[in-house]
Amino acid sequence: MKLEQIDTPAALIDIARMQKNIARMQARMNTLGVAFRPHVKTTKSIDVVRAQLAAGARGITVSTLKEAEAFFAAGVTDILYAVGIVPSKLPRALALRRQGCDLKLVVDNPTAAAALAAFGDQHGERFEAWIEIDTDGHRSGIQPEQQTLLDVGRILHENGVTVGGVMTHAGSSYELNTPDALAALAEQERAGCVRAAERLRAAGIACPAVSVGSTPTALAARDLQGVTEVRAGVYVLFDLVMRNVGVCALDDIALSVLTTVIGHQEDKGWAILDAGWMALSRDRGTSRQSHDFGYGQPCLLNGTLLPGYVVSGANQEHGILAAVADGEPAGDIAQRFPIGMKLRILPNHACATGAQFPEYHAVAADGSSTEWPRFYGW
Amino acid sequence: MKLEQIDTPAALIDIARMQKNIARMQARMNTLGVAFRPHVKTTKSIDVVRAQLAAGARGITVSTLKEAEAFFAAGVTDILYAVGIVPSKLPRALALRRQGCDLKLVVDNPTAAAALAAFGDQHGERFEAWIEIDTDGHRSGIQPEQQTLLDVGRILHENGVTVGGVMTHAGSSYELNTPDALAALAEQERAGCVRAAERLRAAGIACPAVSVGSTPTALAARDLQGVTEVRAGVYVLFDLVMRNVGVCALDDIALSVLTTVIGHQEDKGWAILDAGWMALSRDRGTSRQSHDFGYGQPCLLNGTLLPGYVVSGANQEHGILAAVADGEPAGDIAQRFPIGMKLRILPNHACATGAQFPEYHAVAADGSSTEWPRFYGW
């Protein structure tokens, strides 16, 4: 199907840009001598994941058991479920392992560790758990020097659960925007996670895997001594938040929302789009960054940026395209953007925007497109 | 299924609250002497829509052609597609009408009106269009006194398109929070839309329907002289934004997100939840209102409010529950909210939060639940 024939709003993936992003990340990981385990929560699309695996990724990271089930059904077996496990989710995890899925679970507290061990014992299943480490204070995990780390390690190790490794995610990297700050955080992430592994090993717990990552730290890391693998998700498509963080350029962004001009308010300088927040998502991640892109950056259908314009507002199925605040009033808005004109909007956050769509339209260099289904829910 | 057995995160609808909200709105419309056409974009669920129709609603309003197609397939025939039509969407609209759907389209400009007339002429179909009126300057529509109103009316009327009515949506009502201000806007919405109908009728164009509405103005209107029908969507579930607007209480909110405590950061006073922004949505609509509810208001599993706590942060699949900023530090966070504890989170915006889920779990008074599927996409 050609771009002009796709019903709007629609989520487009520029295949060439995506492949370039995949190749760039994989090349960095190869240079740094670590395995790469992409976080597939960004796209939830087997077509994208196949491209990541074909480029050299080893295993995947998921954010939900539904992702684990869907990608295992599609043939991926090495899966890290990177959200802390709780007892109520263990039956689904067990079912996956019994079907042959090499599913690794994550724990960061003694209660969950003990529950996992008891459940495994009860069902005769040797689970594999990775211990989550907190290296930047932004969310979950055990700090490398905490006693709890060894407590959790021992509960698992002594009660029939394999301690497969330690993992951390320096999500505070999204708040940085200079190469030096990102490199420093990448080193902090590396050092903290390696230290945690060393403490476990010193206590007699093997801990083979040392897994770190976020897109910014993965691309900024200068050395990954002691790390065995890196995880990252949004790098595969990139977005305006990552552009502001400084790890991609606008023309690296592989995801856009195809939209149609459906009206105007000429006295206000507005063109009304059929992409509102349901299509663009409510994510306003760039509002706290150096460049606020509103609800997204408009481009022509061929991808040419329209730097003087922004999606300044959004209702559920209406977006408002206007000149940027410091730009000249768009007195010619209806002539510049006539009814029926198609545009593409670069999103603030690829994970949030993609989630609004049942499928991507993957666009090849010749402008033809293929549907890549994606799923949602838990 | 009992609440305790539902995998988290999950979207719950409290059936009793929903039925009370439906009855309240329908009773007001009956008192005001107007028909009620619910906007089904809020839930996209036939089970909810059947309850609205059973209570007396006449026809539905939709925000996408997919909604029109899905609800027509489920037996609803009187459908207003309330987003301005563009030529590329006319084939799907035609297909619906040819199958017997009484689909009404919306236009607010001469270009779309002329394209609709030409398409109808080309395909031998007499379409029905309603003209969108701008009564509060917040989005789309033609102002009641503009010459364009008569231009559009004549293009339709003289070229084989039935002018079925005028419609307006005073969406700026979401920015108000007093009964008098809401009543004044409801009157402005009524008066502007009635005036537009009168101008069209004076020009010899029948314009039978005069359709107004938003949840706040529908509930605040004191008189609807000249109006034939009202539209509203979010009233069916309500949410924290509507509570701040002043048209519902916290215990009217029928939608909540069921979540599980999966970890803690005790030194920060955090409990980590498995409901992040993917489940709660990125909508932070209360951030600009009198009471900022963060990413949502926590409640116990039985619905009891936890007023000292808030979901203060959210990553994709992690939410952070903490004491409110001016509350006492939650030093007992891990004891108060142990691993595995289930909570319910009232959402900022029911339309945005519901959209993240493939189904609702509709909860009856005895705590048992039934799945009500919902759909997404375009």
mmCIF file of C-alpha atoms in Angstrom, chain B residues 21 177 187 229 270 289 316 356:
data_model
loop_
_atom_site.group_PDB
_atom_site.id
_atom_site.type_symbol
_atom_site.label_atom_id
_atom_site.label_comp_id
_atom_site.label_asym_id
_atom_site.label_seq_id
_atom_site.Cartn_x
_atom_site.Cartn_y
_atom_site.Cartn_z
ATOM 1 C CA ASN B 21 -24.137 7.906 36.608
ATOM 2 C CA ASN B 177 -14.880 24.622 38.426
ATOM 3 C CA GLU B 187 -26.140 28.791 28.255
ATOM 4 C CA GLU B 229 -30.373 16.632 21.999
ATOM 5 C CA TRP B 270 7.763 4.613 48.094
ATOM 6 C CA GLN B 289 -6.526 21.990 38.457
ATOM 7 C CA GLN B 316 5.950 2.335 31.581
ATOM 8 C CA GLN B 356 -4.943 1.329 27.511
#
